[in-house]
């Protein structure tokens, strides 16, 4: 299993500002994933972050809005840029189990409220 | 394209009663199926998964699910719920475990009443 720590756990932000979310894993992992969980909705994959390469974004998500860094095998950041109230969500970092059995491990999430 | 449907957004049930949370999926390829639970203010935790083999899968906390290919369903069951089972439950599908590309359902909020 993997233990994932996210910072901040929650924040209130002003429209037009940017916020960076950090994700730290207690073991080395190849793939890290960033999900968005909007209020009352399911999880949507934003992007896959591999160390040493650019993140791969899902349809509807772009690098300018959600730049991602992956400097090493245990750490990643997601920035939410030029925020609007529609960006108010829980952002979740996750990693695979490394054994190709499909299990994902999740951090506790970062709850952002944009005013 | 794959999709997951959880028809019940909320399910209230009394403590010690049985519960079934429904999940239906659509996919043109073989799938791997998962149930995750999210307790308040926490991340998601795997309850159980179906990759292959027996269609009845047992998970943690007394939960089980049955994969029914003909009905494209993967319903989650527990014979007797506890107050501590109050949480959000997500069904998810992936076309291949190695990619970790999941499609999640919209979730079912299970509320266990005393």
Tab-separated table of C-alpha atoms in Angstrom:
chain	number	residue	atom	x	y	z
A	1	UNK	CA	0.000	0.000	0.000
A	2	UNK	CA	0.988	3.647	-0.266
A	3	UNK	CA	0.478	6.536	2.108
A	4	UNK	CA	-0.253	9.810	0.360
A	5	UNK	CA	-0.131	13.225	1.971
A	6	UNK	CA	-1.671	16.290	0.375
A	7	UNK	CA	-1.259	19.941	1.233
A	8	UNK	CA	-3.237	22.051	1.762
A	9	UNK	CA	-6.161	20.022	3.043
A	10	UNK	CA	-8.433	22.953	2.367
A	11	UNK	CA	-8.218	26.551	1.284
A	12	UNK	CA	-10.376	29.489	0.384
A	13	UNK	CA	-9.121	31.416	-2.612
A	14	UNK	CA	-10.000	34.593	-4.434
A	15	UNK	CA	-11.078	34.624	-8.037
A	16	UNK	CA	-8.184	35.103	-10.442
A	17	UNK	CA	-5.498	33.722	-8.162
A	18	UNK	CA	-3.601	30.440	-8.462
A	19	UNK	CA	-2.994	27.728	-5.908
A	20	UNK	CA	-0.522	24.870	-5.894
A	21	UNK	CA	-1.411	21.548	-4.289
A	22	UNK	CA	1.360	19.251	-3.149
A	23	UNK	CA	1.273	15.468	-3.105
A	24	UNK	CA	3.867	13.398	-1.257
A	25	UNK	CA	3.994	9.598	-1.412
A	26	UNK	CA	5.850	7.393	1.070
A	27	UNK	CA	7.276	5.176	-1.671
A	28	UNK	CA	8.569	5.542	-5.212
A	29	UNK	CA	5.848	5.263	-7.826
A	30	UNK	CA	5.903	5.512	-11.571
A	31	UNK	CA	2.511	6.992	-12.249
A	32	UNK	CA	0.653	9.583	-10.216
A	33	UNK	CA	-2.808	10.787	-11.025
A	34	UNK	CA	-4.739	13.943	-10.279
A	35	UNK	CA	-8.519	13.787	-9.965
A	36	UNK	CA	-11.170	16.436	-9.472
A	37	UNK	CA	-14.316	15.795	-7.449
A	38	UNK	CA	-16.807	18.598	-7.917
A	39	UNK	CA	-19.525	19.099	-5.288
A	40	UNK	CA	-22.010	16.250	-5.395
A	41	UNK	CA	-20.318	14.671	-8.377
A	42	UNK	CA	-17.996	11.839	-9.159
A	43	UNK	CA	-14.275	11.810	-9.716
A	44	UNK	CA	-12.860	12.983	-13.004
A	45	UNK	CA	-9.287	12.309	-14.053
A	46	UNK	CA	-7.423	15.531	-14.811
A	47	UNK	CA	-4.049	14.144	-15.815
A	48	UNK	CA	-1.455	11.439	-15.390
A	49	UNK	CA	1.936	12.591	-14.136
A	50	UNK	CA	5.009	10.519	-14.939
A	51	UNK	CA	8.424	11.405	-13.626
A	52	UNK	CA	10.713	12.825	-16.277
A	53	UNK	CA	8.046	13.580	-18.831
A	54	UNK	CA	5.213	15.996	-19.375
A	55	UNK	CA	1.878	15.170	-17.835
A	56	UNK	CA	-0.803	13.634	-20.009
A	57	UNK	CA	-4.081	15.549	-19.789
A	58	UNK	CA	-7.565	14.193	-20.254
A	59	UNK	CA	-10.094	15.738	-22.562
A	60	UNK	CA	-11.333	19.019	-21.174
A	61	UNK	CA	-8.216	19.767	-19.142
A	62	UNK	CA	-5.261	21.809	-20.389
A	63	UNK	CA	-1.770	22.455	-19.135
A	64	UNK	CA	-2.213	26.221	-18.960
A	65	UNK	CA	-5.040	25.831	-16.492
A	66	UNK	CA	-3.670	22.866	-14.525
A	67	UNK	CA	0.126	22.806	-14.776
A	68	UNK	CA	1.658	19.755	-13.127
A	69	UNK	CA	5.171	19.082	-11.912
A	70	UNK	CA	6.721	15.689	-11.181
A	71	UNK	CA	10.302	16.318	-10.083
A	72	UNK	CA	10.894	12.846	-8.607
A	73	UNK	CA	9.241	9.497	-7.957
A	74	UNK	CA	7.623	10.505	-4.648
A	75	UNK	CA	6.318	14.011	-5.253
A	76	UNK	CA	4.015	15.954	-7.549
A	77	UNK	CA	2.247	19.296	-7.613
A	78	UNK	CA	-0.921	20.458	-9.304
A	79	UNK	CA	-1.546	24.159	-9.811
A	80	UNK	CA	-5.025	25.497	-10.391
A	81	UNK	CA	-4.475	28.707	-12.318
A	82	UNK	CA	-6.592	31.822	-12.641
A	83	UNK	CA	-9.285	30.306	-10.467
A	84	UNK	CA	-12.993	30.905	-10.826
A	85	UNK	CA	-15.856	29.700	-8.627
A	86	UNK	CA	-16.320	26.773	-11.034
A	87	UNK	CA	-12.952	25.453	-9.853
A	88	UNK	CA	-14.311	24.902	-6.358
A	89	UNK	CA	-13.742	21.187	-5.904
A	90	UNK	CA	-11.861	18.541	-4.053
A	91	UNK	CA	-8.605	17.714	-5.810
A	92	UNK	CA	-7.273	14.237	-5.175
A	93	UNK	CA	-3.840	12.807	-5.771
A	94	UNK	CA	-3.604	9.071	-6.360
A	95	UNK	CA	-1.065	6.400	-7.258
A	96	UNK	CA	-1.281	2.876	-8.588
A	97	UNK	CA	-0.369	-0.143	-6.511
A	98	UNK	CA	2.679	-0.930	-8.599
A	99	UNK	CA	1.623	-4.563	-8.985
A	100	UNK	CA	-0.695	-3.987	-11.922
A	101	UNK	CA	-3.739	-5.223	-10.054
A	102	UNK	CA	-5.514	-1.974	-10.693
A	103	UNK	CA	-5.866	-0.634	-7.183
A	104	UNK	CA	-5.503	3.095	-6.728
A	105	UNK	CA	-4.460	4.710	-3.468
A	106	UNK	CA	-5.778	8.174	-2.752
A	107	UNK	CA	-4.716	11.089	-0.673
A	108	UNK	CA	-7.268	12.747	1.585
A	109	UNK	CA	-7.846	15.472	-0.940
A	110	UNK	CA	-7.535	19.228	-1.062
A	111	UNK	CA	-10.832	21.060	-0.768
A	112	UNK	CA	-10.705	24.378	-2.615
A	113	UNK	CA	-13.365	27.045	-2.384
A	114	UNK	CA	-13.092	29.939	-4.816
A	115	UNK	CA	-14.957	33.115	-3.957
B	1	UNK	CA	-16.590	4.239	-24.533
B	2	UNK	CA	-17.127	3.066	-21.016
B	3	UNK	CA	-19.629	4.375	-18.527
B	4	UNK	CA	-20.793	3.586	-15.030
B	5	UNK	CA	-24.259	4.193	-13.629
B	6	UNK	CA	-25.137	4.303	-9.978
B	7	UNK	CA	-28.864	4.888	-10.004
B	8	UNK	CA	-29.251	5.518	-6.286
B	9	UNK	CA	-27.752	8.785	-5.131
B	10	UNK	CA	-28.765	8.149	-1.517
B	11	UNK	CA	-29.692	4.992	0.352
B	12	UNK	CA	-30.966	5.230	3.925
B	13	UNK	CA	-31.026	1.974	5.868
B	14	UNK	CA	-31.444	1.024	9.499
B	15	UNK	CA	-28.573	-0.441	11.457
B	16	UNK	CA	-28.246	-4.236	11.190
B	17	UNK	CA	-30.413	-4.310	8.057
B	18	UNK	CA	-29.065	-5.606	4.736
B	19	UNK	CA	-28.151	-3.211	1.954
B	20	UNK	CA	-27.525	-3.379	-1.773
B	21	UNK	CA	-25.913	-0.553	-3.721
B	22	UNK	CA	-26.444	-0.866	-7.438
B	23	UNK	CA	-23.889	-0.393	-10.171
B	24	UNK	CA	-24.306	-0.932	-13.893
B	25	UNK	CA	-21.657	-0.390	-16.510
B	26	UNK	CA	-21.307	-0.331	-20.247
B	27	UNK	CA	-18.204	-1.279	-22.177
B	28	UNK	CA	-17.284	-2.784	-25.504
B	29	UNK	CA	-14.293	-4.603	-24.027
B	30	UNK	CA	-13.553	-6.730	-21.016
B	31	UNK	CA	-13.584	-4.722	-17.820
B	32	UNK	CA	-12.186	-4.650	-14.369
B	33	UNK	CA	-14.595	-3.474	-11.693
B	34	UNK	CA	-14.032	-1.761	-8.377
B	35	UNK	CA	-15.906	-0.394	-5.404
B	36	UNK	CA	-14.363	2.391	-3.369
B	37	UNK	CA	-15.591	3.967	-0.149
B	38	UNK	CA	-15.068	7.569	0.914
B	39	UNK	CA	-15.613	8.384	4.570
B	40	UNK	CA	-16.254	12.020	5.487
B	41	UNK	CA	-13.241	14.244	4.906
B	42	UNK	CA	-11.115	11.361	3.737
B	43	UNK	CA	-9.753	10.020	0.474
B	44	UNK	CA	-11.059	6.938	-1.268
B	45	UNK	CA	-10.315	3.444	-0.039
B	46	UNK	CA	-10.665	0.243	-2.032
B	47	UNK	CA	-13.475	-2.022	-0.799
B	48	UNK	CA	-13.148	-4.791	-3.363
B	49	UNK	CA	-12.312	-5.481	-6.973
B	50	UNK	CA	-13.115	-7.921	-9.735
B	51	UNK	CA	-10.355	-8.678	-12.204
B	52	UNK	CA	-11.156	-12.274	-13.228
B	53	UNK	CA	-12.194	-15.639	-11.809
B	54	UNK	CA	-15.050	-16.080	-9.370
B	55	UNK	CA	-17.854	-13.633	-9.984
B	56	UNK	CA	-18.550	-13.273	-6.263
B	57	UNK	CA	-15.970	-11.028	-4.729
B	58	UNK	CA	-15.510	-10.461	-1.025
B	59	UNK	CA	-13.976	-7.276	0.307
B	60	UNK	CA	-13.221	-5.517	3.528
B	61	UNK	CA	-15.684	-4.697	6.287
B	62	UNK	CA	-18.038	-7.550	5.345
B	63	UNK	CA	-18.923	-6.214	1.897
B	64	UNK	CA	-19.247	-8.376	-1.186
B	65	UNK	CA	-20.174	-7.830	-4.818
B	66	UNK	CA	-21.220	-10.023	-7.686
B	67	UNK	CA	-20.119	-9.511	-11.261
B	68	UNK	CA	-22.936	-10.278	-13.680
B	69	UNK	CA	-21.710	-10.053	-17.237
B	70	UNK	CA	-25.098	-10.649	-18.888
B	71	UNK	CA	-26.697	-7.853	-16.880
B	72	UNK	CA	-23.534	-5.699	-16.912
B	73	UNK	CA	-23.871	-5.174	-13.207
B	74	UNK	CA	-21.614	-5.182	-10.171
B	75	UNK	CA	-23.890	-4.602	-7.184
B	76	UNK	CA	-22.431	-4.180	-3.718
B	77	UNK	CA	-24.039	-5.929	-0.754
B	78	UNK	CA	-23.708	-6.237	2.975
B	79	UNK	CA	-25.966	-8.480	5.069
B	80	UNK	CA	-25.928	-6.274	8.158
B	81	UNK	CA	-24.775	-2.663	8.191
B	82	UNK	CA	-23.315	-0.634	11.017
B	83	UNK	CA	-23.425	3.058	11.776
B	84	UNK	CA	-19.759	3.198	10.779
B	85	UNK	CA	-20.659	2.174	7.220
B	86	UNK	CA	-22.142	5.613	6.635
B	87	UNK	CA	-20.108	6.939	3.715
B	88	UNK	CA	-20.062	7.597	-0.022
B	89	UNK	CA	-19.574	4.537	-2.216
B	90	UNK	CA	-18.196	4.729	-5.737
B	91	UNK	CA	-18.305	2.080	-8.396
B	92	UNK	CA	-15.571	2.258	-11.026
B	93	UNK	CA	-14.604	0.467	-14.216
B	94	UNK	CA	-11.307	0.134	-16.018
B	95	UNK	CA	-10.585	-1.594	-19.301
B	96	UNK	CA	-7.167	-2.764	-18.186
B	97	UNK	CA	-5.764	-2.755	-14.714
B	98	UNK	CA	-2.295	-1.680	-15.777
B	99	UNK	CA	-3.347	1.677	-17.140
B	100	UNK	CA	-5.205	2.707	-14.006
B	101	UNK	CA	-7.613	4.616	-16.251
B	102	UNK	CA	-10.830	4.551	-14.293
B	103	UNK	CA	-14.346	5.736	-15.002
B	104	UNK	CA	-16.152	6.427	-11.752
B	105	UNK	CA	-19.870	6.378	-11.097
B	106	UNK	CA	-21.558	9.350	-9.485
B	107	UNK	CA	-21.561	7.713	-6.084
B	108	UNK	CA	-24.164	6.477	-3.624
B	109	UNK	CA	-24.415	8.009	-0.199
B	110	UNK	CA	-25.200	5.291	2.319
B	111	UNK	CA	-26.724	6.609	5.514
B	112	UNK	CA	-27.129	4.090	8.303
B	113	UNK	CA	-29.790	5.026	10.818
B	114	UNK	CA	-29.856	4.002	14.455
